[in-house]
Short mmCIF file of C-alpha atoms and ligand atoms in Angstrom, two decimals:
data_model
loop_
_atom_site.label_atom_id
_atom_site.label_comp_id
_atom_site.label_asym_id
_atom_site.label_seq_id
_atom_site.Cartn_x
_atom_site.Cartn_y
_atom_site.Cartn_z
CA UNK A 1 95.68 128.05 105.15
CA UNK A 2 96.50 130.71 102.62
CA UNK A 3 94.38 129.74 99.26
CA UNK A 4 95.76 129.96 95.96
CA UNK A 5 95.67 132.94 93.33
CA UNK A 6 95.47 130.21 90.93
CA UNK A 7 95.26 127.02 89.87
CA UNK A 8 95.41 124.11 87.68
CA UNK A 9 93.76 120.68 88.08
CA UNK A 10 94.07 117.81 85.61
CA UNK A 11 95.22 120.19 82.97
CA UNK A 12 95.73 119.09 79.45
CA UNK A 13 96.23 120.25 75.88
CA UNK A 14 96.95 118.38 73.03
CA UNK A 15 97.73 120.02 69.13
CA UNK A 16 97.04 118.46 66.37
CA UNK A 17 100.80 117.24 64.99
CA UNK A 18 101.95 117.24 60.75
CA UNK A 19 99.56 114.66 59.69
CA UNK A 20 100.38 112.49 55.86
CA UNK A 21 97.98 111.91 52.90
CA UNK A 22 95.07 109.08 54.28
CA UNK A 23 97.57 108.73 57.55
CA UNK A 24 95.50 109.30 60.60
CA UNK A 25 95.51 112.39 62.31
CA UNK A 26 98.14 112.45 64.84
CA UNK A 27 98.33 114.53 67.59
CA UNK A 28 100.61 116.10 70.18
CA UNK A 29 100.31 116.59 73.97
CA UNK A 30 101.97 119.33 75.47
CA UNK A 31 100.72 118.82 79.23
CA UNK A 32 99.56 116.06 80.45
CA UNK A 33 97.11 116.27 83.51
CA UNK A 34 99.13 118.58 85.33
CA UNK A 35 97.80 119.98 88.67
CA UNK A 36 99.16 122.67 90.23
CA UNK A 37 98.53 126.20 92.59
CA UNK A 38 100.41 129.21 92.62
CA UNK A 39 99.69 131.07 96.13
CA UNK A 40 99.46 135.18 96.67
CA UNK A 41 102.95 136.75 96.54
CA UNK A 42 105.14 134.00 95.76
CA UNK A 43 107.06 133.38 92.44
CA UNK A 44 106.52 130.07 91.13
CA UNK A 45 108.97 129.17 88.25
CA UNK A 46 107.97 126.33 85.81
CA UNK A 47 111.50 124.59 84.13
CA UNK A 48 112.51 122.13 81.63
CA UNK A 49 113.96 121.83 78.63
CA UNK A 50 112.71 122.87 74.86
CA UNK A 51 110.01 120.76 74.35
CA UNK A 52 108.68 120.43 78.17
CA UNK A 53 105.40 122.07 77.75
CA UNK A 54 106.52 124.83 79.82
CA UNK A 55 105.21 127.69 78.07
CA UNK A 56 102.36 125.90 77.11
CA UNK A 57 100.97 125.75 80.80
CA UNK A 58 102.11 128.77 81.16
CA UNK A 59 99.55 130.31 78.68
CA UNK A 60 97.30 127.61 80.05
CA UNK A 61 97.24 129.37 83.33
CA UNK A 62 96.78 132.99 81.74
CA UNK A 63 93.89 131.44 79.26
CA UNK A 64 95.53 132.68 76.39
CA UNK A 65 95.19 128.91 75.74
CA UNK A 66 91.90 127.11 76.03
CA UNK A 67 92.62 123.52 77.56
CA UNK A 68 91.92 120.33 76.07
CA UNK A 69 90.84 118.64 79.22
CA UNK A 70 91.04 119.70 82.84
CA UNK A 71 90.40 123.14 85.15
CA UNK A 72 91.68 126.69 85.90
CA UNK A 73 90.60 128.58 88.71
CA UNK A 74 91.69 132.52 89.40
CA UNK A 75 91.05 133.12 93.02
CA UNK A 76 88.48 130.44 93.85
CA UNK A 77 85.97 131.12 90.78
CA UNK A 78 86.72 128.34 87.80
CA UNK A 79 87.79 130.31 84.44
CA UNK A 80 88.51 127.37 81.74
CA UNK A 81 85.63 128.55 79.85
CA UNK A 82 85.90 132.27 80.24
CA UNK A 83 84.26 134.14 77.94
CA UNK A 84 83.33 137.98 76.74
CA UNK A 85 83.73 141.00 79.82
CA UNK A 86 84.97 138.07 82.34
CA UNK A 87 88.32 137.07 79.56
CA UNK A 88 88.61 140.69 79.37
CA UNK A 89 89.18 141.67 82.76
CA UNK A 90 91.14 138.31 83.36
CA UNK A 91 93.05 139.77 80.53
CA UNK A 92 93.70 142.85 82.59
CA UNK A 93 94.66 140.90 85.94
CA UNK A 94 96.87 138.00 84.09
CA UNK A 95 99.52 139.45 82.30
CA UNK A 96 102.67 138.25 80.48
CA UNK A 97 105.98 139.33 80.09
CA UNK A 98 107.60 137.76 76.56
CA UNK A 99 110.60 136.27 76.24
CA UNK A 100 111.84 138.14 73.26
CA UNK A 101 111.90 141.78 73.86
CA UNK A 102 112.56 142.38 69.77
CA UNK A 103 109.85 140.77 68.38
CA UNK A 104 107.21 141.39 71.41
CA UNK A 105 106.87 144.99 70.82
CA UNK A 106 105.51 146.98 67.50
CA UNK A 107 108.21 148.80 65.20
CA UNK A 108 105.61 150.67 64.19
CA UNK A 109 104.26 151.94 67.18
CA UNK A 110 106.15 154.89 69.76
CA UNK A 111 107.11 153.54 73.65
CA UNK A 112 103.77 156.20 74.03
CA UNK A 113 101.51 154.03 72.17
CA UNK A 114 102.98 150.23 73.26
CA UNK A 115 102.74 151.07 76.94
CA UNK A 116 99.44 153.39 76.04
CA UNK A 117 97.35 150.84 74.31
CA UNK A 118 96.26 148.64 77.12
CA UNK A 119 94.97 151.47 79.23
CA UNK A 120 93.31 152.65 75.84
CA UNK A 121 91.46 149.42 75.32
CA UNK A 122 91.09 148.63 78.63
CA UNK A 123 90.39 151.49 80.70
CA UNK A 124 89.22 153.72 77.43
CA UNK A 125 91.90 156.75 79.04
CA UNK A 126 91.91 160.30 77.30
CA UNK A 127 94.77 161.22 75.43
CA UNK A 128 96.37 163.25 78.52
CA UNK A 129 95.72 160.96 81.30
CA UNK A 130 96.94 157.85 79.02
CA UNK A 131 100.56 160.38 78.63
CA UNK A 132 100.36 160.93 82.09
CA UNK A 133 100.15 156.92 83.12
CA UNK A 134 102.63 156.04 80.82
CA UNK A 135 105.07 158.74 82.24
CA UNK A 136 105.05 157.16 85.66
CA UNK A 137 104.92 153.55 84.09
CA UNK A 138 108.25 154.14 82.83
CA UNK A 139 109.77 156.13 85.99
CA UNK A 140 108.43 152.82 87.31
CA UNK A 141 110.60 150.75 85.54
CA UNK A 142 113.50 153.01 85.56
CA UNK A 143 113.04 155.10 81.73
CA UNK A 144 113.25 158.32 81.31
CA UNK A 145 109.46 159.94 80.55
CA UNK A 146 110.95 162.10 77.53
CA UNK A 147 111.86 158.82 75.34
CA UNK A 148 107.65 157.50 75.22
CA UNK A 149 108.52 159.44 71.65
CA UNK A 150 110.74 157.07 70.77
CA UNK A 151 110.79 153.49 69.10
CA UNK A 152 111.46 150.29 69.77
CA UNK A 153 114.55 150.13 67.60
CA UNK A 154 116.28 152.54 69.40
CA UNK A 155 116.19 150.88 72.36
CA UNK A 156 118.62 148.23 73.88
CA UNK A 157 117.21 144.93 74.96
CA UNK A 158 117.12 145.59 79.02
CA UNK A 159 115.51 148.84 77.80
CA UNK A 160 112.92 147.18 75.26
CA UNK A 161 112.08 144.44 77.87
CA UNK A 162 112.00 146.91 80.79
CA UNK A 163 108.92 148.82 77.97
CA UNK A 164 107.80 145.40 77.91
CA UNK A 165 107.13 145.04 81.47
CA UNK A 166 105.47 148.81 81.48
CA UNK A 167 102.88 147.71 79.16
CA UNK A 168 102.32 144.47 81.48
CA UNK A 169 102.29 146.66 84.68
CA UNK A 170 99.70 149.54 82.82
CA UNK A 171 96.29 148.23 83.97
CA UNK A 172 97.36 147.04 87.50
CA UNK A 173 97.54 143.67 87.01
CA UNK A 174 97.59 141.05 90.05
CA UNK A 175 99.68 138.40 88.71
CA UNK A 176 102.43 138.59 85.48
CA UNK A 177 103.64 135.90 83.90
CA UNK A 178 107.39 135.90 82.36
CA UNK A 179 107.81 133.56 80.11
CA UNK A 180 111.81 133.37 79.74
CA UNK A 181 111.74 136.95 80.44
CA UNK A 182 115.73 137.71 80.61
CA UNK A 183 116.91 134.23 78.50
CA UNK A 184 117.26 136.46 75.51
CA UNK A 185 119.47 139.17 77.16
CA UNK A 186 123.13 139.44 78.14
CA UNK A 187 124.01 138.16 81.59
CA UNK A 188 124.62 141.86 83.25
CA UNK A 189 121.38 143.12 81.99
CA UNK A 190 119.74 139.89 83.01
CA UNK A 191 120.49 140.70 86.63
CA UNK A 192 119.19 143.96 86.45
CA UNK A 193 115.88 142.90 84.82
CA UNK A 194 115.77 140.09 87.37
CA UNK A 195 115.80 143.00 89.94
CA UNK A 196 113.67 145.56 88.76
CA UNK A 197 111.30 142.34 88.12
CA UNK A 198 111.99 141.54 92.31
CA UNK A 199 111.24 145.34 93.41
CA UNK A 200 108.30 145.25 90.95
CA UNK A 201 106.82 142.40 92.85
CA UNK A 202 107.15 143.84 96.21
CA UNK A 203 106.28 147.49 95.62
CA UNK A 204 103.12 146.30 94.04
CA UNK A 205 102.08 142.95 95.97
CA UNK A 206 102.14 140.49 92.73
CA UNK A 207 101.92 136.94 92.17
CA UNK A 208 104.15 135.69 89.62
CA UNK A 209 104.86 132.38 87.65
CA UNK A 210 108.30 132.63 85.83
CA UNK A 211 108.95 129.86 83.01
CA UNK A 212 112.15 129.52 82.39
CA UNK A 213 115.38 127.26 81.31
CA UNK A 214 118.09 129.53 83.12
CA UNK A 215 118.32 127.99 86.61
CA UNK A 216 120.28 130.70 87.88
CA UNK A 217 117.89 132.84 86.60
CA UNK A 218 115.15 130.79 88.70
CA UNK A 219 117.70 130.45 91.87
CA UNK A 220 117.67 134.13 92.15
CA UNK A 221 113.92 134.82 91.45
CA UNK A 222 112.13 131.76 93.03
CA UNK A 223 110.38 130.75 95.85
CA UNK A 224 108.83 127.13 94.28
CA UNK A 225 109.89 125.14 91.21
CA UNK A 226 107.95 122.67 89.19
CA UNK A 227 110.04 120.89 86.85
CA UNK A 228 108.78 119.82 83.73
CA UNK A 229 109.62 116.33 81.37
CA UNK A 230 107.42 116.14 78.63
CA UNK A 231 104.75 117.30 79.12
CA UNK A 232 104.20 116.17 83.04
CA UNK A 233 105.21 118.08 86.41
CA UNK A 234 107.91 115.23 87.79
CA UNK A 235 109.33 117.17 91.31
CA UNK A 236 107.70 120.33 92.56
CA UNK A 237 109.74 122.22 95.80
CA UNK A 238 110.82 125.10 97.30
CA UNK A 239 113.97 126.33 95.44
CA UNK A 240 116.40 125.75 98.31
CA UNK A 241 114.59 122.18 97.96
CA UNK A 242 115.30 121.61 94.21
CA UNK A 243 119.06 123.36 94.39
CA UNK A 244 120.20 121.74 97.38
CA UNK A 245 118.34 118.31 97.40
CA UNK A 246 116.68 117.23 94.60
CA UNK A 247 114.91 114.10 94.53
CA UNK A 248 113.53 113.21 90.61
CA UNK A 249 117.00 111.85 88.90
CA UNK A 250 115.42 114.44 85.67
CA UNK A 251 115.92 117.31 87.71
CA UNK A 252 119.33 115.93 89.39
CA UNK A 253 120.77 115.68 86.24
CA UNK A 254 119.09 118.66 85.07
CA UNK A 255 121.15 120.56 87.48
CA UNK A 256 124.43 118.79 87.47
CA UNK A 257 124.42 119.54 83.12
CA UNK A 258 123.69 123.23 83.87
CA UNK A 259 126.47 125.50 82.39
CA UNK A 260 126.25 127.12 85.92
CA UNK A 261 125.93 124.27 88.30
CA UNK A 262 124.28 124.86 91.54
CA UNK A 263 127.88 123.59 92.93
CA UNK A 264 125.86 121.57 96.00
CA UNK A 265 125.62 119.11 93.41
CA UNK A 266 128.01 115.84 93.94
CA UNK A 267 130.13 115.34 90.31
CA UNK A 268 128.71 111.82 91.16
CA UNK A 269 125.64 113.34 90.02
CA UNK A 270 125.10 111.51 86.44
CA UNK A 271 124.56 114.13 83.65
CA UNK A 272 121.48 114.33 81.32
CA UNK A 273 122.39 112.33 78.54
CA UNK A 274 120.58 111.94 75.03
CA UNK A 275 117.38 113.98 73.43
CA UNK A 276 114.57 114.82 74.57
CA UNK A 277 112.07 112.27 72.83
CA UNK A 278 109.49 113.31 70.52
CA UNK A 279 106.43 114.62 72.38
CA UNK A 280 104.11 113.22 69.55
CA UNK A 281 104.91 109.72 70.77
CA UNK A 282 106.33 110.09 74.44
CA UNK A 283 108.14 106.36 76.01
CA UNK A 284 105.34 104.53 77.96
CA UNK A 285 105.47 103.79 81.71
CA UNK A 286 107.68 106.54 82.97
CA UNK A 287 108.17 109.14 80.13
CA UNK A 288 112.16 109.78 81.45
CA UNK A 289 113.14 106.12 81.46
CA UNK A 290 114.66 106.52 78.08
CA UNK A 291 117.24 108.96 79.46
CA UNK A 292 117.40 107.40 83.02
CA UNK A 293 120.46 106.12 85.00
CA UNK A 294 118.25 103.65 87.46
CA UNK A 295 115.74 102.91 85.08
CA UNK A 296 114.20 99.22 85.74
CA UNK A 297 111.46 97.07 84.03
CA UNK A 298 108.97 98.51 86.19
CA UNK A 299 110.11 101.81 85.46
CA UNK A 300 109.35 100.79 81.19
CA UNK A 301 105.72 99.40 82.08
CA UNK A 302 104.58 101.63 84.85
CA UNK A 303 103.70 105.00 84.81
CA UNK A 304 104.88 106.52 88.18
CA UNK A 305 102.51 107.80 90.79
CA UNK A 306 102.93 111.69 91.65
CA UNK A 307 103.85 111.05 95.77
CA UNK A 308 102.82 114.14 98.11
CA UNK A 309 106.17 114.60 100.88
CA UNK A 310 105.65 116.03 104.16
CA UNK A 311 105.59 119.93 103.46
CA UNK A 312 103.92 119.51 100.04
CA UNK A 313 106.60 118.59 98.43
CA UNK A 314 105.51 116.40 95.22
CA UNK A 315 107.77 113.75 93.39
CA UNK A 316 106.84 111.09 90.76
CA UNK A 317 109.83 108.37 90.49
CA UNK A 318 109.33 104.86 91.51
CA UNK A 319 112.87 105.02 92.53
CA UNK A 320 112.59 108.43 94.29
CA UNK A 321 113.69 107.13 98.02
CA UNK A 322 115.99 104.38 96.69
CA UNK A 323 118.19 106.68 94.95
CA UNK A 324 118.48 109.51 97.56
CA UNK A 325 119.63 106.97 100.44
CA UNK A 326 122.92 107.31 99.43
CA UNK A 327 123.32 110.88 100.16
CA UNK A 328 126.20 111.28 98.37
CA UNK A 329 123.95 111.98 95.51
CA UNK A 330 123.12 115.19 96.80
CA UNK A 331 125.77 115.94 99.05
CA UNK A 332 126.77 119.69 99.55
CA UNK A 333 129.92 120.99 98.21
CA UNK A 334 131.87 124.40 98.47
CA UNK A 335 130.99 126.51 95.75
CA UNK A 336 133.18 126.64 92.74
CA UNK A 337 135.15 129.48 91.06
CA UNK A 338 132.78 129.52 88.37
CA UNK A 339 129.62 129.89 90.53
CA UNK A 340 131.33 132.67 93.24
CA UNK A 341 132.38 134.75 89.73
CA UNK A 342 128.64 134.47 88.78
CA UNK A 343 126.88 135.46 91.72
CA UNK A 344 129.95 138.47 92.10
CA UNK A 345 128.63 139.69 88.67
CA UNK A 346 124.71 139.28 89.78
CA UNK A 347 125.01 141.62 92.63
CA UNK A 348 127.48 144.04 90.66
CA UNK A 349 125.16 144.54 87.95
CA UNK A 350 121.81 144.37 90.50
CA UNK A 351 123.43 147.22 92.11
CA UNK A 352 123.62 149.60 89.11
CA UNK A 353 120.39 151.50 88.86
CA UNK A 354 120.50 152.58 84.74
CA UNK A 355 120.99 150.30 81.78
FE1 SF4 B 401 114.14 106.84 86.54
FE2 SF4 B 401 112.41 104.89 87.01
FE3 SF4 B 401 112.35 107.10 88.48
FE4 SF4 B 401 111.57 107.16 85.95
S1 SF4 B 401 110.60 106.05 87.61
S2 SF4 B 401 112.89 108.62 86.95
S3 SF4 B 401 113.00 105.74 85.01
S4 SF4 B 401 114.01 105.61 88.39
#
């Protein structure tokens, strides 16, 4: 069995929350014992809404955040506590893409220097062989050598997150995490990002995790989902899995409210209704029961059990098999207008090779 690039067990980090004169410190927790691995070559995409923790196990898995409680291992060797040379090269091997690509990158500094300065602190490169890498980083990515002159604000915001994804790509790394790498960009350039990301991943054998609120975005990239609620993993799936047949009502409903619906989804499918509750003081038993359409007494008192499925498919609903007999909750239907338009527009704009 294939072992996993990386992974998370029991993982758990809390902030400390806006505290009051003599009130006692409060605090907030942003995961909650979350276990999960991501395995060579696939693209795992972590979703939920604002609030979910999402990017915060994200940077959890990168150790750009230290964890409150739990584990992180990078290919088999435990690095929660990694320190010195070892966070260095880990810094080298883990990278991230950000989601903004206007604030992510330094007025300041030339295309030459963003992309340059990782293989300057890194990989201490002359001058002329740091010009020459960055050169073929952005031929890589699909930018003409000549504008490494250049600055950021010249640049659109494919182009700026496509010199974004150069300076992630500059020391070779073997896994890159976006964190809502395309959610700030207009839907055409979004699909082309989304496929230079795709070739990226192929032409250079990486691993990647892909956080993310866009689920079209995630039903193009994706090969596994974990859906987020508060802080906790509540379904994790393939993609065809979580579009086709979801199981936790969060991410049912999650799905039927999408702007884009997956159109599989039955209009019997109750949409998400209310707020997200405050993650300083989430509902006890289970955390969606405030927002849930089967929710029952047990479901108030109990926390729910995270249940493996045949195929490693991982739910954690009391209700979870009581809901999905009636399989008109997940029935398939034809897709819409909307969704054919979409997916027309995808390939269109995948297919055009400059910004
Ligand atoms: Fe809804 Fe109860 Fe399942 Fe929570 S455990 S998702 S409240 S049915």
């Amino acid at each position: 069995m294939t072992k996993p690039i990386l992974e998370a067990r029991d993982l758990s980090k809390r902030f400390s929350g806006p505290t009051r004169l003599f009130a006692p410190k409060r605090y907030v927790t942003a995961v909650d014992r979350v276990s999960l691995s991501v395995f060579p070559g696939e693209t795992l995409a972590i979703v939920g809404e604002s609030g979910s923790g999402k990017s915060t196990l994200g940077r959890l898995l990168l150790r750009l955040l230290s964890a409150t409680e739990g584990r992180v291992f990078y290919q088999g060797e435990e690095i929660t506590d990694a320190r010195g040379s070892r966070l260095n090269q880990l810094r080298r091997e883990l990278q991230i893409i950000f989601q903004d690509p206007f604030a992510s990158l330094n007025p300041r500094m030339t295309v030459e220097q963003i992309v340059g300065e990782p293989l300057w602190l890194h990989q201490q490169m002359s001058k002329a062989e740091r010009q020459g890498r960055v050169a073929e980083l952005l031929a890589t990515v699909g930018l003409p050598a000549a504008w490494a002159r250049r600055y950021p604000h010249e640049f659109s915001g494919g182009q700026r997150q496509r010199i974004g994804i150069a300076r992630a790509l500059a020391c070779g790394p073997k896994l890159l995490l976006g964190d809502e790498p395309v959610s700030a960009l207009d839907v055409s350039v979004q699909a082309q990002v989304v496929n230079l990301l795709e070739n990226l991943k192929h032409q250079f054998g990486l691993t990647m995790v892909v956080v993310a609120h866009g689920l079209a975005v995630i039903r193009h990239m994706s090969d596994r989902v974990a859906v987020m609620y508060l802080g906790q993993i509540v379904e994790m799936a393939t993609v065809d899995e979580i579009f086709d047949a979801p199981l936790h009502p969060y991410t049912q409903a999650l799905i039927a409210s999408a702007p884009q619906a997956q159109p599989g989804i039955n209009r019997q499918t109750p949409l998400l209704q209310g707020d997200l509750p405050n993650p300083a003081s989430p509902p006890q038993g289970c955390r969606f029961h405030t927002r849930c359409p089967y929710v029952t007494e047990e479901c108030r008192l109990c926390e729910p059990i995270t249940q493996v499925l045949e195929g490693g498919r991982q739910v954690s609903c009391h209700r979870w098999q009581e809901i999905n007999r009636d399989r008109s909750i997940i029935q398939i239907a034809p897709p819409s207008a909307a969704f054919l338009r979409r997916r027309a527009l995808f390939e269109h704009a995948a297919s055009q090779t400059s910004l």
